GROMACS .gro file of C-alpha atoms in nm:
model
  206
    1THR     CA    1  14.327   7.520   4.882
    2LEU     CA    2  14.440   7.621   4.535
    3ILE     CA    3  14.625   7.921   4.681
    4ILE     CA    4  14.805   7.697   4.931
    5LEU     CA    5  14.905   7.449   4.662
    6PHE     CA    6  15.025   7.734   4.439
    7SER     CA    7  15.236   7.873   4.723
    8LEU     CA    8  15.384   7.530   4.795
    9ASN     CA    9  15.474   7.487   4.428
   10ILE     CA   10  15.649   7.825   4.424
   11SER     CA   11  15.847   7.737   4.739
   12ALA     CA   12  15.942   7.398   4.599
   13GLY     CA   13  16.063   7.558   4.276
   14SER     CA   14  16.265   7.813   4.469
   15LEU     CA   15  16.429   7.545   4.682
   16ASP     CA   16  16.519   7.349   4.367
   17LYS     CA   17  16.698   7.655   4.232
   18LEU     CA   18  16.881   7.708   4.560
   19GLN     CA   19  16.991   7.346   4.557
   20SER     CA   20  17.092   7.293   4.196
   21GLY     CA   21  17.050   7.619   4.003
   22THR     CA   22  17.327   7.831   3.855
   23ILE     CA   23  17.494   8.098   4.069
   24SER     CA   24  17.278   8.362   3.901
   25GLU     CA   25  16.963   8.161   3.975
   26LYS     CA   26  17.065   8.113   4.338
   27ILE     CA   27  17.126   8.487   4.379
   28GLU     CA   28  16.800   8.586   4.211
   29THR     CA   29  16.604   8.332   4.416
   30MET     CA   30  16.753   8.453   4.744
   31HIS     CA   31  16.656   8.810   4.659
   32GLU     CA   32  16.302   8.700   4.572
   33MET     CA   33  16.260   8.490   4.886
   34GLY     CA   34  16.408   8.760   5.105
   35TYR     CA   35  16.171   9.027   4.979
   36ALA     CA   36  15.881   8.784   5.021
   37GLY     CA   37  15.986   8.707   5.379
   38ASN     CA   38  15.999   8.339   5.281
   39LYS     CA   39  16.189   8.147   5.550
   40THR     CA   40  16.178   7.807   5.382
   41GLY     CA   41  16.523   7.865   5.233
   42PHE     CA   42  16.679   7.956   5.568
   43TRP     CA   43  16.948   7.688   5.575
   44TYR     CA   44  17.037   7.751   5.211
   45PHE     CA   45  17.080   8.120   5.300
   46ILE     CA   46  17.318   8.015   5.578
   47LYS     CA   47  17.506   7.791   5.338
   48TYR     CA   48  17.550   8.066   5.080
   49LEU     CA   49  17.641   8.325   5.343
   50ASN     CA   50  17.967   8.128   5.360
   51TYR     CA   51  18.003   8.063   4.986
   52GLU     CA   52  18.372   8.085   4.897
   53SER     CA   53  18.552   8.152   4.570
   54GLU     CA   54  18.689   7.798   4.553
   55PHE     CA   55  18.346   7.705   4.418
   56ALA     CA   56  18.316   8.004   4.180
   57ASP     CA   57  18.497   8.322   4.079
   58GLU     CA   58  18.527   8.572   4.364
   59PHE     CA   59  18.286   8.821   4.208
   60SER     CA   60  18.008   8.560   4.183
   61ALA     CA   61  18.089   8.417   4.524
   62SER     CA   62  18.077   8.758   4.693
   63ASN     CA   63  17.749   8.842   4.517
   64CYS     CA   64  17.611   8.512   4.648
   65ARG     CA   65  17.716   8.596   5.005
   66GLN     CA   66  17.561   8.942   4.971
   67ALA     CA   67  17.229   8.801   4.853
   68ALA     CA   68  17.229   8.547   5.136
   69ALA     CA   69  17.303   8.811   5.399
   70GLU     CA   70  17.030   9.044   5.277
   71ALA     CA   71  16.778   8.759   5.263
   72LEU     CA   72  16.866   8.662   5.620
   73GLY     CA   73  16.787   9.016   5.727
   74ARG     CA   74  16.461   9.049   5.540
   75ILE     CA   75  16.315   8.719   5.665
   76ARG     CA   76  16.357   8.840   6.025
   77ASP     CA   77  16.447   8.500   6.168
   78GLU     CA   78  16.641   8.531   6.495
   79ARG     CA   79  16.830   8.210   6.419
   80ALA     CA   80  17.026   8.413   6.163
   81VAL     CA   81  17.197   8.638   6.416
   82PRO     CA   82  17.490   8.417   6.530
   83HIS     CA   83  17.563   8.325   6.168
   84LEU     CA   84  17.566   8.691   6.062
   85VAL     CA   85  17.794   8.785   6.351
   86GLU     CA   86  18.036   8.502   6.279
   87ARG     CA   87  18.051   8.578   5.906
   88TYR     CA   88  18.103   8.949   5.970
   89LYS     CA   89  18.410   8.870   6.181
   90LYS     CA   90  18.579   8.669   5.906
   91GLU     CA   91  18.447   8.849   5.596
   92LYS     CA   92  18.714   9.034   5.393
   93ASN     CA   93  18.495   9.169   5.113
   94LEU     CA   94  18.369   9.516   5.200
   95SER     CA   95  18.051   9.490   4.992
   96VAL     CA   96  17.955   9.171   5.174
   97LYS     CA   97  18.026   9.332   5.512
   98ARG     CA   98  17.786   9.613   5.417
   99SER     CA   99  17.518   9.357   5.330
  100ILE     CA  100  17.570   9.174   5.660
  101MET     CA  101  17.537   9.502   5.847
  102PHE     CA  102  17.221   9.578   5.649
  103ALA     CA  103  17.084   9.242   5.768
  104MET     CA  104  17.168   9.328   6.128
  105ARG     CA  105  16.934   9.628   6.104
  106PHE     CA  106  16.642   9.383   6.131
  107TYR     CA  107  16.748   9.243   6.469
  108THR     CA  108  16.790   9.354   6.831
  109ASP     CA  109  17.023   9.085   6.967
  110LYS     CA  110  17.298   9.239   7.182
  111SER     CA  111  17.547   8.982   7.051
  112MET     CA  112  17.575   9.207   6.744
  113THR     CA  113  17.713   9.502   6.945
  114GLU     CA  114  18.080   9.440   6.870
  115ALA     CA  115  18.016   9.409   6.497
  116VAL     CA  116  17.795   9.718   6.492
  117LEU     CA  117  18.061   9.918   6.677
  118ASP     CA  118  18.319   9.804   6.423
  119GLY     CA  119  18.090   9.930   6.147
  120ILE     CA  120  18.026  10.265   6.315
  121THR     CA  121  18.400  10.331   6.346
  122SER     CA  122  18.478  10.206   5.994
  123GLU     CA  123  18.633  10.441   5.741
  124ASP     CA  124  18.388  10.314   5.479
  125VAL     CA  125  18.094  10.555   5.464
  126ASP     CA  126  17.840  10.297   5.340
  127LEU     CA  127  17.930  10.046   5.611
  128LYS     CA  128  17.922  10.323   5.872
  129PHE     CA  129  17.577  10.431   5.751
  130GLN     CA  130  17.435  10.078   5.780
  131ALA     CA  131  17.591  10.032   6.124
  132ILE     CA  132  17.450  10.355   6.266
  133LEU     CA  133  17.104  10.249   6.148
  134ALA     CA  134  17.158   9.904   6.298
  135SER     CA  135  17.240  10.068   6.632
  136GLU     CA  136  16.901  10.240   6.640
  137LYS     CA  137  16.714   9.911   6.667
  138LEU     CA  138  16.983   9.749   6.882
  139GLN     CA  139  16.936  10.015   7.153
  140ASP     CA  140  17.267   9.939   7.326
  141ASP     CA  141  17.383  10.234   7.538
  142SER     CA  142  17.747  10.130   7.496
  143LEU     CA  143  17.726  10.253   7.134
  144THR     CA  144  17.605  10.605   7.219
  145SER     CA  145  17.953  10.753   7.254
  146ALA     CA  146  18.062  10.624   6.912
  147ILE     CA  147  17.747  10.760   6.748
  148SER     CA  148  17.791  11.097   6.919
  149SER     CA  149  18.146  11.107   6.788
  150GLN     CA  150  18.019  11.048   6.435
  151TYR     CA  151  17.764  11.326   6.475
  152GLU     CA  152  18.033  11.570   6.586
  153SER     CA  153  18.298  11.479   6.329
  154ALA     CA  154  18.118  11.350   6.017
  155LYS     CA  155  18.176  11.544   5.696
  156GLU     CA  156  17.915  11.344   5.506
  157GLY     CA  157  17.566  11.487   5.541
  158GLU     CA  158  17.390  11.150   5.548
  159ILE     CA  159  17.617  11.022   5.827
  160LYS     CA  160  17.558  11.332   6.037
  161ALA     CA  161  17.182  11.323   5.974
  162THR     CA  162  17.161  10.951   6.050
  163SER     CA  163  17.357  11.001   6.372
  164ALA     CA  164  17.127  11.289   6.465
  165TYR     CA  165  16.822  11.070   6.404
  166VAL     CA  166  16.950  10.785   6.622
  167LEU     CA  167  17.059  11.023   6.898
  168PHE     CA  168  16.725  11.207   6.887
  169LYS     CA  169  16.540  10.876   6.926
  170LYS     CA  170  16.757  10.805   7.230
  171THR     CA  171  16.761  11.150   7.396
  172ASN     CA  172  16.471  11.350   7.247
  173SER     CA  173  16.710  11.646   7.233
  174ASP     CA  174  16.597  11.953   7.035
  175ASP     CA  175  16.952  12.000   6.905
  176TYR     CA  176  16.938  11.678   6.704
  177PHE     CA  177  16.589  11.754   6.577
  178LYS     CA  178  16.699  12.102   6.466
  179HIS     CA  179  16.988  11.948   6.276
  180LEU     CA  180  16.747  11.719   6.092
  181LEU     CA  181  16.533  12.016   5.994
  182SER     CA  182  16.838  12.200   5.862
  183ALA     CA  183  16.955  11.886   5.677
  184LEU     CA  184  16.644  11.911   5.459
  185GLN     CA  185  16.829  12.193   5.280
  186ASP     CA  186  17.148  11.992   5.229
  187SER     CA  187  17.295  12.003   4.877
  188ASN     CA  188  17.324  11.622   4.869
  189PRO     CA  189  16.998  11.458   4.750
  190ASP     CA  190  17.079  11.140   4.948
  191THR     CA  191  17.099  11.344   5.267
  192ARG     CA  192  16.768  11.513   5.191
  193TYR     CA  193  16.605  11.178   5.109
  194TRP     CA  194  16.714  11.010   5.432
  195THR     CA  195  16.637  11.316   5.642
  196THR     CA  196  16.282  11.321   5.504
  197HIS     CA  197  16.252  10.953   5.589
  198TYR     CA  198  16.381  11.008   5.946
  199LEU     CA  199  16.146  11.299   6.010
  200GLY     CA  200  15.860  11.088   5.881
  201GLU     CA  201  15.954  10.810   6.122
  202ILE     CA  202  15.968  11.057   6.411
  203SER     CA  203  15.630  11.208   6.319
  204ALA     CA  204  15.467  10.867   6.289
  205LYS     CA  205  15.568  10.777   6.643
  206ASN     CA  206  15.469  11.108   6.807
   0.00000   0.00000   0.00000
């Protein structure tokens, strides 16, 4: 009983900060609740996903939208999907778009396909990276051609390795697996890190 009451007090305090706290407090609270998988702030997350600079400076407003998007991903609540899709379509800030795409990685709803394709074909490497990972869980065959194109043309090691991972999961082709093994020797530490992670995921499921 004490544990339940303690948890309720924490949630109530968090909701108070989301309602009337400073921008910094709202952002920090959304990060905390997202990592905890706490869904009680869901509608506040939706509200702040659309937080505009008319209420604050653009830097603070965009940080608020980023925190809201990432929280909506981490809480894994399917109700978030249409809101994420709609915000992605209208969002102009690239950092926020990356955070929205990160959130989409937690869902499988096919309504995200258009947004994920936009991310895969983006010129921004970080957005592209998040989108290719989002496609792995989405499992939409209409995205395979775009991912294959990234695998063939990418100059960035982490993009090529991530594409190889997603394509291997889809096709079980030795060519993609061999690329992942070779990517372990890549000069870029980020590529080596993600490749190790992908190979670990593959091993865990075989």
